[in-house]
Amino acid sequence: MSNTTPKRKKNKVLKIVRKNPIWITIALCIVIALVSDVIIVLLSETIGMYVFNSKIGDEYEAVSYMAKMYDIGTDENGGDIYALLNEDGRSYFITDTHGNILYEHGSNTMGHTNGKFKLPFTSQGETELRVYLDDVTEGVFEPDEDGELSINAASMFKFATKMGEEINLQIGIKKTSLEVPLWIAVDVKGGKQIFYAKVCGKITPSDMIFVGLFGIIGFVLVTCIIILMLINMINTLVYQKRISKVFFTDPITRGHNWMWFSFRGEQLLKKRRNAATSYAVLDLVFVKFRNYCVCHSVIEGEEMLNKVDKVLSANLNKKELAAHYASANFALLLKFKDREELKARIQQIIDQLEKIGVDHKFTFHVGVYVVENITDAKGRAKRRKDIDIEREYNNACTARSTLEECDDSGIAFFDENLVEEQKWIDTVMEHRRGAIENEEYVIYYQPKYDPKHNKLKGVEALIRWNSPELGFKSPGTFIPILEKNGFIQEIDHFMITHVARDQKAWLDAGYECVPASVNVSRAHFIEDDLAAQIRDAVDKEGCPHNLIEIELTESAFFDDKKAMIDTICKLKDYGFMVSMDDFGSGYSSLNSLKDMPLDILKLDAEFFKGDLNGGRGEIVISKAIALAKSLNMLTVAEGVEFKEQVDFLAEKGCDMIQGYFFAKPMPKEEYAEKMNRTIPVVQEIIPEN
Ligand code: C2E
Ligand code: CA
Ligand code: CA
């Protein structure tokens, strides 16, 4: 996993993209649409009022005036007022509240008595009600011999309404302009009577043009606004798509990147799904990708990553994801029904990936974190709101990191213990410098004895971590972590310096010092000047070189053999002894022995666990001792706990025994007591005059 700062930046960008500004655009469009609607309604109202005023405004005033005249003019001489009103020449009639006509005057288009409409001044055969639409006769209603039209009120009203609104209603006469007869009703006599007067609104072609123009302008305006809004929305969508493409595309593989993976992945994982199907988050690593880039070129390396991305994408099913995370890491999200099936599928993908190089068989490590389904009482999968894809991927990475870099391709599943392990790794790494500075690392010494005479012949210095916070820790809990994460050089240097210092102090104090061996990690052996570094550190403490022995673990011999031999030779030239630790625990020990000019062979403790395997173990040990002797090497047997083992080793000529039978590793004060001590000669210092 890379550092967290760019990750945080990525997340911030992702959040902005996720916020989806399209909603802002849509909200803006709605506001604009509402505002334009309001404007159009207000305009229509204004124009409607203008048309009404210009067409029948005056007429309305006149009718109101007539009604007022009638209202105040009626007294016992009511007849006079009718004469006055009739002078106006306008058609009008007055009814009571039941609709009975009390008085009528002029060419009323219709009145009604006993449910029949009566056409005004109609004599039989003379007048007819003609209805025209676009100058074509639509229908004719002829009055009966009494001059009355026996049309039912509802159908007549329908016609009248229709005619008034849409068609040119004339009585016997065709006209080009549209005349709309309107009856204005005014309550008179305190609401006991109604005064109806006829007005006529004329709609001329210029009026039509005016209204038509207004309609067209309104339509164009609304259309423009809608088009502008649509353009804006499309622009926003296109822009967003482009931005998404930039954010979600990996610059190396040109495929999807981590941001896309985390965005889509979280959506998929949070969804409710079939309880029988689970998801797994995978971290797939192209092992030794850097080496490939060094041997070939960065461009070729990137081409390989491209190929990996293509193979991964080709292996995906619906609703599965793959993306380049960073460096040589890829993230995958796969569906599966059972773990074995998932494992087989991953293996299949690895098999394909191993062959992407023409002349190389590549190695891939895969860490798997299974996202467990949470089910309800009925066994159905529930929605998972607690998904954090970054955390799940991290877990997959933790599982993957359990595979050693030198391992072949492999798959590792995450389990909860790994979290604890990871936490401990972090603790060790966090405290490593402070532990050196505060002298929390302490040295224990485990003596090595000559089994024949039970005489102290040597000692191994072993580290312990006495942490005030975490307690007393044995090297197995932190040395492998420091070896893997790159702090072992500092530890080795600390040990050599302190052991040399202790030896020098004991020497000065008159102890009969024996060689003390110090473990030097294989990781340290890649440094060219290791022998010189050791020499300088020991010299700085003033310790004789023959009191320091360097232990190399057998596994270290697999690395650069030539460099190793070179360093061993230098160390020997400087006067240090060099031993091969854990002999017998690896599988190429004999081969290493052939090439390395070593002084001491340390037989691994595994040889002495349990009985000596009914004679076979004894044969192997005795032959190993004999082999060492013939190569002029001393032998040390490690992990010896029983008297029989000591006797056996003494008989076979083993030079030293380091094991609990004689002594466990102990603090330096305790070890000092095991050494013989000659009282040092105290030289009298004669002061100068
Ligand atoms: P090692 O170098 O093989 O050290 C011998 C280990 O065997 C020691 O464990 C010692 O306590 C243990 N041992 C000795 N005799 C017996 C016995 O009779 N029975 C049993 N059961 N165990 C016995 P320790 O001290 O825990 O060290 C473990 C390993 O840690 C060492 O294995 C060595 O690989 C590493 N180590 C310890 N100190 C250092 C150090 O200063 N530098 C480096 N690089 N590695 C160190
Ligand atoms: Ca050792
Ligand atoms: Ca050992």
XYZ file of C-alpha atoms in Angstrom, residues 253-678:
426
model
C -2.759 0.523 -18.207
C -5.336 2.882 -19.771
C -7.869 0.690 -18.007
C -9.691 1.459 -14.804
C -7.905 2.885 -11.794
C -8.328 2.535 -8.046
C -10.767 5.450 -7.780
C -13.111 3.761 -10.209
C -12.687 0.472 -8.383
C -13.464 1.916 -4.989
C -16.431 3.898 -6.345
C -18.054 1.014 -8.240
C -16.902 -1.617 -5.766
C -18.540 0.066 -2.827
C -21.794 0.348 -4.772
C -21.735 -3.367 -5.620
C -20.788 -4.493 -2.125
C -23.407 -2.364 -0.421
C -26.234 -3.788 -2.553
C -28.453 -6.551 -1.261
C -27.814 -9.767 -3.176
C -28.508 -13.448 -3.296
C -27.335 -14.921 0.021
C -25.670 -17.805 -1.834
C -23.316 -15.430 -3.675
C -20.484 -13.691 -1.874
C -17.878 -11.215 -2.971
C -14.130 -11.365 -2.483
C -11.760 -8.403 -2.710
C -8.376 -9.405 -4.112
C -4.946 -7.855 -4.183
C -2.929 -9.303 -7.057
C 0.759 -8.481 -7.257
C 3.169 -8.907 -10.102
C 6.107 -10.163 -7.984
C 9.557 -8.799 -8.827
C 8.070 -6.321 -11.259
C 10.859 -3.888 -10.382
C 13.480 -6.470 -11.313
C 11.767 -6.909 -14.666
C 11.857 -3.142 -15.243
C 15.551 -3.019 -14.320
C 16.434 -5.935 -16.620
C 14.330 -4.667 -19.505
C 12.955 -1.134 -19.365
C 10.232 0.796 -17.592
C 8.282 0.965 -20.883
C 8.412 -2.812 -21.266
C 7.406 -3.167 -17.638
C 4.396 -0.958 -18.237
C 3.494 -3.025 -21.286
C 3.451 -6.053 -19.020
C 1.139 -4.271 -16.579
C -1.065 -3.477 -19.549
C -1.194 -7.147 -20.471
C -2.000 -8.094 -16.880
C -4.869 -5.616 -16.882
C -6.228 -7.080 -20.128
C -6.043 -10.664 -18.856
C -7.806 -9.664 -15.638
C -10.558 -7.777 -17.475
C -11.076 -10.694 -19.854
C -11.651 -13.003 -16.909
C -14.403 -10.951 -15.333
C -18.068 -11.892 -15.198
C -20.982 -9.504 -14.862
C -20.779 -7.266 -11.807
C -17.095 -8.024 -11.222
C -14.292 -5.489 -11.298
C -10.565 -5.207 -11.925
C -8.343 -2.130 -11.729
C -4.699 -1.159 -11.468
C -4.059 0.014 -7.917
C -0.470 1.257 -7.986
C 2.983 0.006 -8.878
C 2.548 -3.735 -9.552
C -0.681 -4.135 -7.563
C -4.105 -4.810 -9.026
C -7.431 -4.818 -7.203
C -10.166 -7.286 -8.118
C -13.718 -7.850 -6.981
C -14.959 -11.356 -7.760
C -18.238 -13.149 -7.050
C -18.210 -16.710 -5.834
C -20.371 -19.414 -4.300
C -17.794 -21.463 -2.420
C -14.161 -20.896 -1.532
C -12.795 -23.869 -3.427
C -14.426 -22.650 -6.611
C -12.974 -19.172 -5.995
C -9.515 -20.590 -5.376
C -9.665 -22.629 -8.581
C -10.738 -19.565 -10.524
C -7.907 -17.422 -9.129
C -5.450 -20.192 -9.907
C -6.737 -20.239 -13.471
C -6.152 -16.486 -13.758
C -2.636 -16.864 -12.302
C -1.890 -19.640 -14.805
C -2.793 -17.295 -17.650
C -0.805 -14.423 -16.162
C 2.331 -16.477 -15.664
C 2.513 -16.900 -19.430
C 2.169 -13.272 -20.538
C 5.904 -12.904 -21.100
C 7.508 -14.491 -24.137
C 10.643 -15.784 -22.448
C 9.645 -15.423 -18.787
C 7.475 -17.282 -16.375
C 6.226 -14.553 -14.076
C 5.182 -14.882 -10.457
C 1.939 -13.522 -9.045
C 0.790 -13.384 -5.444
C -2.849 -12.976 -4.572
C -4.334 -11.950 -1.240
C -8.042 -12.615 -0.770
C -10.461 -10.971 1.625
C -13.923 -12.525 1.677
C -16.713 -10.017 2.279
C -19.099 -12.106 4.337
C -22.830 -11.813 3.688
C -24.945 -10.680 6.605
C -28.265 -12.541 6.568
C -31.577 -11.866 8.292
C -33.665 -14.370 10.279
C -35.019 -15.839 7.018
C -31.539 -16.358 5.643
C -31.745 -13.546 3.102
C -28.730 -11.310 2.513
C -29.081 -7.877 4.088
C -27.790 -4.610 2.687
C -24.311 -3.860 4.020
C -23.870 -0.254 4.968
C -20.595 -0.798 6.798
C -18.566 -1.543 3.670
C -15.273 0.300 3.360
C -13.599 -0.998 0.235
C -10.277 0.548 1.171
C -10.272 -1.442 4.419
C -11.303 -4.664 2.642
C -8.559 -4.177 0.056
C -6.080 -3.512 2.833
C -7.031 -6.823 4.400
C -6.444 -8.541 1.064
C -3.014 -6.837 0.960
C -2.259 -8.065 4.473
C -3.124 -11.619 3.429
C -0.950 -11.270 0.332
C 1.997 -9.960 2.353
C 2.161 -13.286 4.203
C 3.535 -14.806 0.995
C 7.294 -14.451 0.808
C 8.728 -12.665 -2.176
C 10.817 -15.677 -3.065
C 7.766 -17.968 -3.063
C 6.216 -19.191 -6.310
C 2.844 -17.839 -7.370
C 0.342 -18.352 -4.616
C -2.928 -17.411 -2.984
C -3.413 -16.384 0.667
C -6.763 -15.848 2.355
C -7.194 -13.245 5.054
C -8.092 -14.301 8.562
C -8.652 -12.169 11.633
C -5.363 -13.250 13.295
C -3.580 -11.426 10.527
C -4.958 -8.152 11.862
C -3.311 -8.804 15.212
C -0.097 -9.774 13.452
C -0.219 -6.645 11.360
C -0.767 -4.539 14.481
C 2.256 -6.141 16.115
C 4.359 -5.492 13.000
C 3.336 -1.838 13.148
C 4.203 -1.672 16.862
C 7.655 -3.161 16.288
C 8.360 -0.812 13.405
C 7.105 2.177 15.332
C 9.301 1.467 18.352
C 12.432 0.301 16.561
C 14.465 3.528 16.706
C 13.393 4.487 20.191
C 14.335 1.008 21.385
C 17.914 1.473 20.156
C 18.207 5.037 21.454
C 16.857 4.109 24.885
C 18.954 0.935 25.128
C 15.819 -1.206 25.324
C 17.533 -3.893 23.281
C 19.663 -5.946 25.655
C 22.161 -8.709 25.058
C 21.855 -12.169 26.539
C 24.761 -14.555 26.380
C 24.472 -18.307 25.931
C 27.707 -20.159 26.722
C 29.126 -22.956 24.569
C 30.912 -25.760 26.399
C 33.476 -28.357 25.467
C 31.514 -31.575 26.197
C 34.590 -33.575 27.154
C 35.873 -31.256 29.863
C 32.774 -29.155 30.530
C 34.888 -26.112 29.837
C 33.614 -22.784 28.541
C 34.852 -22.473 24.986
C 32.621 -19.857 23.436
C 29.426 -17.841 23.762
C 26.617 -16.649 21.499
C 25.198 -13.170 21.893
C 21.423 -13.152 21.527
C 19.235 -10.084 21.493
C 16.201 -9.409 23.722
C 13.844 -6.451 23.719
C 13.067 -5.186 27.188
C 10.311 -2.692 26.406
C 8.949 -0.648 29.336
C 5.618 -0.519 27.493
C 5.331 -3.961 25.951
C 7.392 -6.116 28.292
C 10.229 -8.554 27.688
C 10.246 -9.847 24.099
C 12.236 -12.720 22.639
C 13.957 -12.184 19.270
C 11.559 -14.485 17.415
C 8.808 -11.887 17.933
C 10.620 -8.932 16.371
C 13.792 -10.000 14.504
C 11.949 -11.508 11.480
C 9.867 -8.295 11.266
C 12.937 -6.070 11.335
C 14.631 -8.359 8.822
C 11.712 -8.096 6.440
C 11.133 -4.389 6.836
C 14.719 -3.213 6.723
C 16.102 -2.411 10.171
C 18.247 -5.470 10.698
C 21.461 -3.697 9.682
C 21.037 -1.336 12.617
C 20.383 -4.279 14.946
C 23.458 -6.152 13.726
C 25.574 -3.044 14.162
C 24.186 -2.527 17.671
C 25.034 -6.121 18.593
C 28.574 -6.079 17.181
C 29.336 -2.777 18.887
C 27.947 -3.846 22.268
C 29.452 -7.335 22.210
C 32.852 -5.861 21.307
C 32.433 -3.327 24.116
C 31.505 -6.058 26.629
C 34.399 -8.279 25.544
C 36.835 -5.399 25.850
C 35.476 -4.500 29.295
C 35.748 -8.122 30.469
C 39.220 -8.400 29.049
C 40.252 -5.259 30.856
C 38.670 -6.611 34.017
C 40.878 -9.701 33.844
C 38.364 -12.242 32.585
C 39.497 -15.128 30.425
C 37.362 -14.165 27.467
C 36.201 -16.737 24.923
C 35.058 -15.840 21.361
C 31.550 -14.384 21.327
C 29.506 -15.054 18.228
C 27.164 -12.461 16.775
C 24.377 -13.212 14.288
C 24.577 -11.227 11.099
C 21.487 -11.240 9.006
C 21.576 -12.300 5.377
C 20.005 -8.970 4.466
C 23.199 -7.356 5.727
C 25.356 -9.397 3.417
C 24.298 -7.492 0.328
C 26.489 -4.607 1.467
C 29.930 -4.708 -0.197
C 31.791 -3.203 2.722
C 30.244 -5.381 5.438
C 33.626 -6.849 6.515
C 35.136 -3.369 6.779
C 32.098 -2.108 8.728
C 32.453 -4.951 11.251
C 36.204 -4.412 11.540
C 35.764 -0.676 12.150
C 33.026 -1.181 14.743
C 35.094 -3.737 16.655
C 38.235 -1.602 16.404
C 36.362 1.390 17.713
C 35.662 -0.547 20.916
C 39.265 -1.746 21.087
C 38.304 -5.410 21.095
C 40.720 -8.007 19.638
C 39.315 -9.552 16.438
C 39.854 -13.110 17.598
C 37.223 -12.588 20.331
C 34.476 -11.952 17.776
C 32.854 -14.613 15.634
C 30.324 -13.918 12.909
C 27.395 -16.335 12.473
C 25.763 -16.522 9.080
C 22.486 -18.359 8.634
C 22.494 -21.106 6.121
C 19.727 -19.532 4.063
C 21.983 -16.536 3.434
C 24.187 -18.724 1.270
C 21.588 -18.801 -1.505
C 22.049 -15.204 -2.404
C 25.029 -13.824 -4.275
C 27.565 -16.576 -3.662
C 30.532 -14.704 -5.005
C 29.887 -11.648 -2.822
C 29.390 -13.932 0.137
C 32.681 -15.763 -0.347
C 34.352 -12.416 -0.798
C 33.002 -11.091 2.524
C 33.875 -14.311 4.390
C 37.432 -14.150 3.099
C 37.797 -10.533 4.146
C 36.429 -11.249 7.615
C 38.875 -14.096 8.008
C 41.714 -11.897 6.784
C 40.828 -9.386 9.492
C 41.082 -12.149 12.058
C 37.413 -12.837 12.765
C 36.026 -16.346 12.896
C 33.054 -17.128 10.666
C 30.485 -19.842 11.329
C 27.618 -21.374 9.426
C 24.540 -21.244 11.641
C 21.636 -23.731 11.522
C 23.496 -26.264 9.391
C 21.054 -28.967 8.289
C 17.935 -26.831 8.354
C 18.223 -25.907 4.654
C 18.616 -28.103 1.624
C 21.782 -26.969 -0.008
C 24.094 -27.052 2.987
C 26.650 -29.426 1.561
C 26.978 -27.411 -1.574
C 27.574 -24.259 0.492
C 30.207 -26.038 2.566
C 32.069 -26.886 -0.605
C 32.515 -23.239 -1.565
C 32.693 -21.316 1.706
C 35.938 -21.139 3.672
C 34.212 -21.277 7.079
C 35.713 -21.907 10.519
C 32.807 -23.352 12.447
C 29.777 -25.478 11.617
C 26.768 -25.090 13.919
C 24.510 -28.138 13.787
C 20.890 -27.064 13.833
C 18.826 -27.680 16.975
C 16.372 -29.735 14.897
C 18.853 -32.625 14.973
C 18.405 -32.895 18.726
C 14.661 -32.622 19.028
C 13.181 -35.865 20.357
C 15.246 -39.074 20.152
C 17.932 -39.424 17.570
C 15.574 -41.342 15.274
C 16.662 -44.889 16.106
C 20.225 -44.581 14.936
C 19.672 -42.770 11.625
C 19.909 -39.337 13.273
C 23.073 -40.408 15.040
C 24.619 -41.481 11.758
C 23.814 -38.144 10.106
C 25.213 -36.154 13.060
C 28.397 -38.189 13.344
C 28.961 -37.938 9.573
C 28.369 -34.161 9.700
C 30.941 -33.816 12.513
C 33.402 -35.965 10.574
C 32.809 -33.916 7.438
C 33.454 -30.672 9.319
C 36.647 -32.074 10.785
C 37.899 -33.147 7.388
C 37.218 -29.591 6.184
C 39.185 -28.246 9.134
C 36.133 -26.784 10.785
C 35.079 -26.800 14.423
C 31.567 -28.053 15.274
C 28.977 -26.615 17.650
C 25.800 -28.550 18.458
C 22.817 -26.305 19.213
C 19.700 -27.047 21.246
C 21.187 -29.903 23.261
C 19.088 -30.603 26.333
C 19.923 -34.137 27.472
C 22.926 -35.873 28.999
C 22.800 -38.754 26.451
C 23.040 -36.241 23.643
C 26.051 -34.606 25.308
C 27.750 -37.978 25.761
C 27.048 -38.965 22.199
C 28.386 -35.669 20.836
C 31.493 -35.861 23.057
C 32.196 -39.337 21.771
C 31.833 -38.221 18.153
C 34.282 -35.397 18.674
C 31.895 -32.399 18.658
C 33.914 -29.408 19.799
C 31.251 -27.345 21.593
C 27.715 -27.699 22.871
C 25.293 -24.786 23.129
C 22.099 -25.874 24.801
C 19.910 -25.788 27.854
C 21.732 -28.816 29.211
C 24.625 -26.527 30.027
C 23.024 -23.097 30.166
C 20.204 -20.978 28.840
C 20.854 -17.512 27.384
C 21.476 -15.180 30.362
C 22.137 -11.513 31.181
C 25.729 -10.394 30.838
C 26.338 -10.100 34.603
C 25.319 -13.726 35.048
C 27.479 -14.801 32.124
C 30.479 -12.942 33.519
C 30.326 -15.212 36.538
C 30.780 -18.240 34.282
C 34.107 -16.951 32.966
C 37.400 -17.597 34.713
C 38.992 -14.470 36.045
C 42.634 -13.733 36.615
